[in-house]
Amino acid sequence: MTTPLDAAEPAVQAAGSGDGRPAHRGTLRYALSKAGGALLSIAMVIVGTFFAFRMLPGDPVRALAQGRNMTPEQLDLERHRLGLDKPLIDQFFDFVGKTLRFDLGTSYEYKRPVVDLIGDRLGATLLLAGAGLVIAVSLGLWQGIRAGWRPGSRFDRFSTGVSLVLWSVPTFWLGLLLLMVFAAGIGPIPGIFPTRGIESVDAPDGFAYLLDVGMHMVLPCLTLAAVIYAQYLLVMRSSLLDEVSQDYVTTARAKGLRDDEVRRRHAVPNALLPTVTLVFMRIGFVVGGAVTVEAIFSWPGLGQLFYEAIRVPDFTLMQGTFMLLTVSVILMNTLADVVYHVIDPRVRSA
Amino acid sequence: MTSVAWTRRRLAFGRFWDTFRGQRPGVIGLAVLVVAVVLALVAPLFIDESVTSVVTGTGAKMAAPSLDSPFGTDESGRSILLMVWWGSRTSLLIGFLAALLSIGIGTVIGIAAGHFRGWLGAVLMRVTDWFLVLPSLVTALVLAAILGGSTLTIIMAIGVTSWPSTARLIRAQTLAVEARPYIERSKALGGGHWHITTRHVLPNVAPLLLASTTLEVASAIVTESTLAFLGVSANKTSWGTMLRGSYDWGAANAGAWWYILIPGLCIVAVVMAFTLCGRALESVLNPRLRKAGA
Amino acid sequence: MTTLLELDDLSVTYRIATGEVPAVRGVSLSLDSGAALGIAGESGSGKSTLAMALLRLLPRDARVGGRILLDGEDVLAMKWGRLRAVRWAEASIVFQGAQHGLNPVRRIGDQIAEPLLVHGLAKPDGARKRVAELLEQVGLPTWRAGSYPHELSGGQRQRVMIAMALACSPRLIIADEPTTALDVMVQAQVLTLIKQLIAEHGISLIMISHDLSVLADVCDRLAIMYAGRVVEDGPSREVFHDARHPYGRALAAAFPTVGDPVSRLAPKGLGGDPPDPMELPTGCSFHPRCPVALDECSTLDVQLWPAGQARSAACVHVRAKEEVS
């Protein structure tokens, strides 16, 4: 983990056309170039995945056979099923062709097409990750602004301290602790939240069902949100501190604006720009967190699917989910770049 | 190197140390680190690998802390205290080596990307950006699963997924250093790529590397313990593996808080120590951070 | 002429971890309505702190003592609401626009209009008209209201800062190093603009700079600060051409007179550095660098002694001379 701000380098261009015309054309061109970059990255992921799963030392079939009694015939059958007995170049085109047609193969464990499994699990992950992000972003940014506006205050020192601790806490351990305290109960405190899954076995209907899912969501969501919230807080605070030292903030005060007006209208909008970029760039971290959290709480999402694929090991499933997760992150990053381009006037007029 | 240069470096180090000493969190972090490393190093004098052996577990199973076993026991009756102590060697070693690998790759690629203009630099930047976007935990999991979870492959998996941020930092620094006039002079005098990068760029980025490495070790320890917890590591002694054990054996439901709390606290303590130390180093090297109270 | 602004024994002390830093130590100045006062000094002399203190824009850990009488009212004693009303409407500030004096993500027009809306002096339509008026006055095309700061050159940004300062028709403008970061040509243009505007609107001006020649050109009176104190005060031309304080003389000699080829070719520097405010020399703060220091200078409690018609200087030589005459 390096300092967050080094990763966000908005390209501040020198004085642009300056004729007051909105640069919509420039934005479109930028978006297209970024989309092209994304396609290239995705292509690299597909190719990379192929080679990683085929060429790295460690015969996948042999790994599959670990701990299982498989005859040589069964191993050959498996090899044939995975297409590993064809020449490499054939395998490659086969793989690329299938992937582009969204055919990610058949899961060894579930005996169903990978895309179907993904379809089943996608909703649960979006729900969990979405809720977690919303909480982490809103709380982290709000608190980061308040802390950065009054550096050195008790609130600031408390916020920074808590964030530093949370940053050092591995997500899985936080999950274990929450599981222990709130789900299983410890000492005199009873367990209130469910420990696994997305719904109870005897799930009720209608509104009560939503409530049931909600109860199941509390602990995994909190676990996921906790560590990212800490990151966002620290980044927002840092950004705000940078802005506050600029002259235009003093100008705003000198104009007779109230303290909160200065903060809201001048400091925060400027500080938000690099922060928003970073929020998107850290999506990879959120994905990793989701995998961990879903594994611990048995939340039936993509993360848990991926985790199971690793454990079995089910290489086809692993391959498919890995590519999906990675491509999603790439797409989100591209979106972040384009959004930043639109919202920062300095970059827009380039 | 001339003695003048050495004296200068010694004086610079003295100043650096003075400033660092003023950063209280950093000093606390450093102190904790030193204690942890010393404890890890002297462990073989007191205990050995047998503390992890399931067969020789002496205590009662899943027993709460008592005078006999101050941190309680696990499902096989092994002492948590001794296991944590022995496990510190693994966790610290893997964390350290993985960070070194990450910094190593990052530095080489970062300097190369900054030094070589034209297509080579552009390609390296592109590759770096691509690696940067890859979700690191997911990729490390896949690599560990494919390569098998030996210590070496775990180190490689972590190193290969965390070098990009260092590379970007080093590249920016390389560009800044090479913009200085004396580099042009060096080139004009016939300084080749190797000379410029090792004699000029490298010493200038070295302090930055120190701070980055420290922070990277913190990150690597967290990643290693997560990989171990998720079951892709073949290592039996790391703190992450212990926590895996607590999960598998239902410590949460059984109320065996010591099994969950102790190894986790060790991770947090060591990671925080490295983080505080690393941030203090950054502050010392970048005075602007110090002023803002960051 | 009425006195618009009067500083009565103003002092500003910063509190830092290792102690206190006296940035301004007992400054008393006055400014007549419609007049222009220049405050000169090197970095660290306290001149910018002084400027910030006038509208209570210093950071929270700064302690301000004395009185700042704006039209008879003590700014330091004003309630928060009154202070906010006074800010910009009675007195506004021009920073170095070339740096980050303007909000980078808001349009110029919005920023100029902002104080009008805040003080309720105009509705959005009226504000738009006023912005166009102001841009014309500073010599910028009116369509610039839709531009962002980074689309303008340094000189243009400085003009925007001036237009912004004029928005609420204040009685006083405080200009803190308004031309320092600009090219010489642009600098001359901006100074001409400032002179023209304050004459047209009868605005009082306090201009802060380390460049004495610029101040002598624009201002009626000149005060030179050193180590937090005023060491010389008088009509600007007189102070510039014939400073009575040794520091004043050195400062004047360091900057060639605009348009005078002789002084341009022979600038004279002054050795040494300004003193550390936490370790000020005893007696006269300038004596370690002074070319004509006497023994008593290290112990004497220097004050501003009269040094001619409406002039004063804090130097023992001045006191001696005046006593003789």
Tab-separated table of N, CA, C and O in Angstrom, chain C residues 1-83:
chain	number	residue	atom	x	y	z
C	1	MET	N	-9.445	65.661	4.759
C	1	MET	CA	-9.484	64.222	4.427
C	1	MET	C	-9.782	63.400	5.652
C	1	MET	O	-9.182	63.596	6.696
C	2	THR	N	-10.682	62.487	5.490
C	2	THR	CA	-10.992	61.651	6.652
C	2	THR	C	-10.075	60.436	6.684
C	2	THR	O	-9.584	59.985	5.644
C	3	THR	N	-9.902	59.902	7.884
C	3	THR	CA	-9.099	58.689	8.023
C	3	THR	C	-9.999	57.486	7.826
C	3	THR	O	-10.965	57.291	8.558
C	4	LEU	N	-9.705	56.686	6.849
C	4	LEU	CA	-10.510	55.509	6.590
C	4	LEU	C	-10.074	54.345	7.472
C	4	LEU	O	-10.878	53.635	8.061
C	5	LEU	N	-8.768	54.138	7.534
C	5	LEU	CA	-8.256	52.978	8.248
C	5	LEU	C	-7.179	53.429	9.215
C	5	LEU	O	-6.309	54.216	8.856
C	6	GLU	N	-7.272	52.951	10.423
C	6	GLU	CA	-6.223	53.266	11.374
C	6	GLU	C	-5.811	52.009	12.129
C	6	GLU	O	-6.638	51.337	12.734
C	7	LEU	N	-4.521	51.714	12.080
C	7	LEU	CA	-3.990	50.581	12.830
C	7	LEU	C	-3.358	51.116	14.099
C	7	LEU	O	-2.494	51.996	14.045
C	8	ASP	N	-3.825	50.601	15.211
C	8	ASP	CA	-3.346	51.106	16.482
C	8	ASP	C	-2.628	49.988	17.223
C	8	ASP	O	-3.254	49.105	17.794
C	9	ASP	N	-1.304	50.041	17.187
C	9	ASP	CA	-0.468	49.088	17.920
C	9	ASP	C	-0.857	47.640	17.615
C	9	ASP	O	-1.053	46.818	18.504
C	10	LEU	N	-0.962	47.338	16.335
C	10	LEU	CA	-1.392	46.003	15.906
C	10	LEU	C	-0.264	45.001	16.097
C	10	LEU	O	0.888	45.264	15.735
C	11	SER	N	-0.614	43.866	16.672
C	11	SER	CA	0.395	42.815	16.808
C	11	SER	C	-0.242	41.473	16.478
C	11	SER	O	-1.409	41.243	16.762
C	12	VAL	N	0.511	40.612	15.847
C	12	VAL	CA	0.040	39.275	15.498
C	12	VAL	C	1.091	38.271	15.927
C	12	VAL	O	2.259	38.393	15.555
C	13	THR	N	0.664	37.315	16.730
C	13	THR	CA	1.597	36.287	17.186
C	13	THR	C	1.029	34.914	16.832
C	13	THR	O	-0.120	34.617	17.128
C	14	TYR	N	1.855	34.086	16.197
C	14	TYR	CA	1.441	32.722	15.882
C	14	TYR	C	1.893	31.800	16.990
C	14	TYR	O	3.002	31.931	17.504
C	15	ARG	N	1.036	30.828	17.273
C	15	ARG	CA	1.424	29.835	18.262
C	15	ARG	C	1.824	28.571	17.528
C	15	ARG	O	1.040	28.023	16.766
C	16	ILE	N	3.044	28.113	17.717
C	16	ILE	CA	3.441	26.829	17.120
C	16	ILE	C	3.929	25.897	18.202
C	16	ILE	O	4.041	26.285	19.355
C	17	ALA	N	4.221	24.691	17.786
C	17	ALA	CA	4.570	23.647	18.765
C	17	ALA	C	5.700	24.063	19.679
C	17	ALA	O	5.675	23.811	20.882
C	18	THR	N	6.716	24.748	19.131
C	18	THR	CA	7.900	25.039	19.937
C	18	THR	C	7.869	26.424	20.563
C	18	THR	O	8.830	26.849	21.171
C	19	GLY	N	6.771	27.143	20.413
C	19	GLY	CA	6.740	28.449	21.078
C	19	GLY	C	5.858	29.429	20.346
C	19	GLY	O	4.861	29.056	19.714
C	20	GLU	N	6.199	30.696	20.433
C	20	GLU	CA	5.405	31.725	19.774
C	20	GLU	C	6.244	32.473	18.755
C	20	GLU	O	7.419	32.722	18.974
C	21	VAL	N	5.591	32.834	17.647
C	21	VAL	CA	6.283	33.557	16.596
C	21	VAL	C	5.635	34.929	16.450
C	21	VAL	O	4.500	35.033	15.981
C	22	PRO	N	6.325	36.018	16.846
C	22	PRO	CA	5.745	37.347	16.681
C	22	PRO	C	5.929	37.825	15.243
C	22	PRO	O	7.028	38.207	14.863
C	23	ALA	N	4.864	37.774	14.458
C	23	ALA	CA	4.995	38.155	13.059
C	23	ALA	C	4.836	39.652	12.875
C	23	ALA	O	5.467	40.244	12.005
C	24	VAL	N	3.962	40.255	13.667
C	24	VAL	CA	3.769	41.707	13.597
C	24	VAL	C	3.870	42.233	15.022
C	24	VAL	O	3.214	41.710	15.916
C	25	ARG	N	4.713	43.262	15.210
C	25	ARG	CA	4.959	43.716	16.583
C	25	ARG	C	4.671	45.194	16.739
C	25	ARG	O	5.520	46.031	16.508
C	26	GLY	N	3.437	45.497	17.097
C	26	GLY	CA	3.139	46.900	17.413
C	26	GLY	C	3.242	47.832	16.224
C	26	GLY	O	4.098	48.705	16.180
C	27	VAL	N	2.355	47.630	15.240
C	27	VAL	CA	2.369	48.498	14.064
C	27	VAL	C	1.236	49.516	14.170
C	27	VAL	O	0.103	49.159	14.437
C	28	SER	N	1.574	50.767	13.970
C	28	SER	CA	0.548	51.810	13.938
C	28	SER	C	0.660	52.565	12.631
C	28	SER	O	1.718	53.124	12.318
C	29	LEU	N	-0.410	52.554	11.856
C	29	LEU	CA	-0.419	53.231	10.565
C	29	LEU	C	-1.774	53.865	10.373
C	29	LEU	O	-2.749	53.475	11.010
C	30	SER	N	-1.850	54.814	9.459
C	30	SER	CA	-3.171	55.311	9.132
C	30	SER	C	-3.264	55.560	7.641
C	30	SER	O	-2.264	55.810	6.957
C	31	LEU	N	-4.490	55.454	7.152
C	31	LEU	CA	-4.741	55.607	5.726
C	31	LEU	C	-5.923	56.539	5.555
C	31	LEU	O	-7.000	56.322	6.114
C	32	ASP	N	-5.727	57.590	4.761
C	32	ASP	CA	-6.813	58.523	4.506
C	32	ASP	C	-7.721	57.974	3.425
C	32	ASP	O	-7.308	57.176	2.581
C	33	SER	N	-8.942	58.478	3.439
C	33	SER	CA	-9.897	58.055	2.433
C	33	SER	C	-9.433	58.500	1.053
C	33	SER	O	-9.062	59.663	0.855
C	34	GLY	N	-9.429	57.610	0.091
C	34	GLY	CA	-9.013	57.951	-1.261
C	34	GLY	C	-7.514	57.917	-1.482
C	34	GLY	O	-7.038	58.093	-2.595
C	35	ALA	N	-6.748	57.629	-0.441
C	35	ALA	CA	-5.291	57.617	-0.584
C	35	ALA	C	-4.796	56.199	-0.825
C	35	ALA	O	-5.530	55.226	-0.667
C	36	ALA	N	-3.519	56.109	-1.195
C	36	ALA	CA	-2.917	54.796	-1.439
C	36	ALA	C	-1.671	54.653	-0.587
C	36	ALA	O	-0.773	55.495	-0.638
C	37	LEU	N	-1.639	53.582	0.204
C	37	LEU	CA	-0.498	53.327	1.081
C	37	LEU	C	0.216	52.079	0.615
C	37	LEU	O	-0.405	51.051	0.348
C	38	GLY	N	1.531	52.177	0.502
C	38	GLY	CA	2.301	51.011	0.126
C	38	GLY	C	3.016	50.446	1.333
C	38	GLY	O	3.504	51.197	2.173
C	39	ILE	N	3.030	49.141	1.469
C	39	ILE	CA	3.774	48.499	2.562
C	39	ILE	C	4.836	47.622	1.926
C	39	ILE	O	4.536	46.704	1.161
C	40	ALA	N	6.086	47.928	2.234
C	40	ALA	CA	7.186	47.217	1.600
C	40	ALA	C	7.968	46.406	2.622
C	40	ALA	O	7.955	46.719	3.805
C	41	GLY	N	8.621	45.384	2.149
C	41	GLY	CA	9.468	44.589	3.035
C	41	GLY	C	9.835	43.287	2.371
C	41	GLY	O	9.226	42.899	1.379
C	42	GLU	N	10.818	42.611	2.940
C	42	GLU	CA	11.207	41.301	2.404
C	42	GLU	C	10.237	40.234	2.887
C	42	GLU	O	9.344	40.522	3.686
C	43	SER	N	10.446	39.010	2.450
C	43	SER	CA	9.623	37.911	2.973
C	43	SER	C	9.907	37.767	4.455
C	43	SER	O	11.047	37.858	4.881
C	44	GLY	N	8.857	37.563	5.203
C	44	GLY	CA	9.062	37.364	6.636
C	44	GLY	C	9.026	38.661	7.421
C	44	GLY	O	9.176	38.656	8.638
C	45	SER	N	8.815	39.798	6.724
C	45	SER	CA	8.781	41.065	7.446
C	45	SER	C	7.455	41.244	8.165
C	45	SER	O	7.330	42.128	9.004
C	46	GLY	N	6.464	40.445	7.801
C	46	GLY	CA	5.162	40.548	8.452
C	46	GLY	C	4.143	41.294	7.613
C	46	GLY	O	3.015	41.489	8.051
C	47	LYS	N	4.522	41.725	6.419
C	47	LYS	CA	3.600	42.550	5.638
C	47	LYS	C	2.359	41.790	5.193
C	47	LYS	O	1.250	42.317	5.251
C	48	SER	N	2.523	40.521	4.755
C	48	SER	CA	1.347	39.761	4.339
C	48	SER	C	0.468	39.419	5.537
C	48	SER	O	-0.758	39.433	5.439
C	49	THR	N	1.106	39.120	6.656
C	49	THR	CA	0.335	38.849	7.874
C	49	THR	C	-0.504	40.065	8.227
C	49	THR	O	-1.676	39.950	8.595
C	50	LEU	N	0.093	41.231	8.108
C	50	LEU	CA	-0.620	42.472	8.374
C	50	LEU	C	-1.847	42.579	7.482
C	50	LEU	O	-2.956	42.870	7.938
C	51	ALA	N	-1.646	42.333	6.192
C	51	ALA	CA	-2.758	42.427	5.249
C	51	ALA	C	-3.879	41.457	5.609
C	51	ALA	O	-5.051	41.812	5.574
C	52	MET	N	-3.520	40.228	5.934
C	52	MET	CA	-4.526	39.239	6.294
C	52	MET	C	-5.253	39.625	7.579
C	52	MET	O	-6.431	39.369	7.757
C	53	ALA	N	-4.515	40.271	8.478
C	53	ALA	CA	-5.126	40.611	9.760
C	53	ALA	C	-6.249	41.624	9.601
C	53	ALA	O	-7.200	41.641	10.376
C	54	LEU	N	-6.152	42.461	8.571
C	54	LEU	CA	-7.116	43.551	8.431
C	54	LEU	C	-8.554	43.052	8.342
C	54	LEU	O	-9.470	43.723	8.802
C	55	LEU	N	-8.749	41.888	7.725
C	55	LEU	CA	-10.106	41.353	7.645
C	55	LEU	C	-10.243	40.084	8.463
C	55	LEU	O	-11.143	39.278	8.239
C	56	ARG	N	-9.346	39.923	9.400
C	56	ARG	CA	-9.337	38.747	10.278
C	56	ARG	C	-9.322	37.451	9.485
C	56	ARG	O	-10.103	36.533	9.709
C	57	LEU	N	-8.381	37.373	8.542
C	57	LEU	CA	-8.270	36.174	7.717
C	57	LEU	C	-7.111	35.288	8.136
C	57	LEU	O	-6.681	34.428	7.398
C	58	LEU	N	-6.604	35.512	9.318
C	58	LEU	CA	-5.476	34.705	9.772
C	58	LEU	C	-5.966	33.354	10.276
C	58	LEU	O	-7.129	33.215	10.633
C	59	PRO	N	-5.089	32.355	10.315
C	59	PRO	CA	-5.493	31.051	10.853
C	59	PRO	C	-5.848	31.147	12.337
C	59	PRO	O	-5.515	32.115	13.004
C	60	ARG	N	-6.523	30.077	12.806
C	60	ARG	CA	-7.051	30.124	14.163
C	60	ARG	C	-6.005	30.260	15.235
C	60	ARG	O	-6.279	30.793	16.306
C	61	ASP	N	-4.794	29.785	14.963
C	61	ASP	CA	-3.820	29.803	16.046
C	61	ASP	C	-3.065	31.125	16.114
C	61	ASP	O	-2.034	31.233	16.760
C	62	ALA	N	-3.575	32.155	15.425
C	62	ALA	CA	-2.910	33.451	15.480
C	62	ALA	C	-3.599	34.348	16.503
C	62	ALA	O	-4.821	34.452	16.523
C	63	ARG	N	-2.797	34.991	17.326
C	63	ARG	CA	-3.348	35.899	18.328
C	63	ARG	C	-3.125	37.320	17.850
C	63	ARG	O	-1.997	37.711	17.553
C	64	VAL	N	-4.224	38.093	17.791
C	64	VAL	CA	-4.112	39.462	17.290
C	64	VAL	C	-4.384	40.446	18.408
C	64	VAL	O	-5.369	40.320	19.118
C	65	GLY	N	-3.487	41.434	18.534
C	65	GLY	CA	-3.686	42.438	19.580
C	65	GLY	C	-3.748	43.833	18.975
C	65	GLY	O	-3.401	44.036	17.812
C	66	GLY	N	-4.201	44.795	19.741
C	66	GLY	CA	-4.297	46.160	19.239
C	66	GLY	C	-5.667	46.401	18.626
C	66	GLY	O	-6.615	45.665	18.875
C	67	ARG	N	-5.740	47.462	17.800
C	67	ARG	CA	-7.020	47.789	17.186
C	67	ARG	C	-6.856	48.028	15.696
C	67	ARG	O	-5.831	48.551	15.247
C	68	ILE	N	-7.881	47.652	14.953
C	68	ILE	CA	-7.915	47.966	13.522
C	68	ILE	C	-9.199	48.754	13.299
C	68	ILE	O	-10.288	48.192	13.256
C	69	LEU	N	-9.056	50.082	13.155
C	69	LEU	CA	-10.252	50.919	13.063
C	69	LEU	C	-10.590	51.197	11.605
C	69	LEU	O	-9.896	51.963	10.934
C	70	LEU	N	-11.634	50.556	11.126
C	70	LEU	CA	-12.099	50.778	9.772
C	70	LEU	C	-13.289	51.718	9.889
C	70	LEU	O	-14.352	51.314	10.370
C	71	ASP	N	-13.091	52.953	9.432
C	71	ASP	CA	-14.150	53.951	9.562
C	71	ASP	C	-14.615	54.065	11.017
C	71	ASP	O	-15.801	54.176	11.300
C	72	GLY	N	-13.654	54.023	11.924
C	72	GLY	CA	-13.968	54.177	13.332
C	72	GLY	C	-14.397	52.909	14.038
C	72	GLY	O	-14.461	52.871	15.266
C	73	GLU	N	-14.691	51.863	13.294
C	73	GLU	CA	-15.142	50.620	13.941
C	73	GLU	C	-13.961	49.659	14.054
C	73	GLU	O	-13.236	49.435	13.091
C	74	ASP	N	-13.809	49.033	15.230
C	74	ASP	CA	-12.697	48.120	15.428
C	74	ASP	C	-13.029	46.762	14.832
C	74	ASP	O	-13.905	46.042	15.316
C	75	VAL	N	-12.302	46.398	13.773
C	75	VAL	CA	-12.540	45.128	13.093
C	75	VAL	C	-12.356	43.955	14.044
C	75	VAL	O	-13.099	42.968	13.999
C	76	LEU	N	-11.379	44.069	14.924
C	76	LEU	CA	-11.075	42.949	15.813
C	76	LEU	C	-12.171	42.720	16.844
C	76	LEU	O	-12.269	41.637	17.417
C	77	ALA	N	-12.988	43.769	17.072
C	77	ALA	CA	-14.046	43.613	18.066
C	77	ALA	C	-15.388	43.309	17.434
C	77	ALA	O	-16.368	43.102	18.124
C	78	MET	N	-15.424	43.271	16.097
C	78	MET	CA	-16.700	43.065	15.415
C	78	MET	C	-17.253	41.689	15.697
C	78	MET	O	-16.519	40.707	15.790
C	79	LYS	N	-18.581	41.631	15.763
C	79	LYS	CA	-19.216	40.332	15.858
C	79	LYS	C	-19.077	39.642	14.501
C	79	LYS	O	-18.937	40.281	13.467
C	80	TRP	N	-19.211	38.341	14.513
C	80	TRP	CA	-18.985	37.552	13.318
C	80	TRP	C	-19.863	37.994	12.156
C	80	TRP	O	-19.403	38.162	11.027
C	81	GLY	N	-21.125	38.244	12.437
C	81	GLY	CA	-22.048	38.649	11.379
C	81	GLY	C	-21.663	39.978	10.772
C	81	GLY	O	-21.679	40.160	9.549
C	82	ARG	N	-21.263	40.922	11.602
C	82	ARG	CA	-20.866	42.234	11.126
C	82	ARG	C	-19.603	42.123	10.287
C	82	ARG	O	-19.459	42.755	9.241
C	83	LEU	N	-18.679	41.292	10.765
C	83	LEU	CA	-17.436	41.107	10.033
C	83	LEU	C	-17.718	40.563	8.640
C	83	LEU	O	-17.165	41.049	7.648
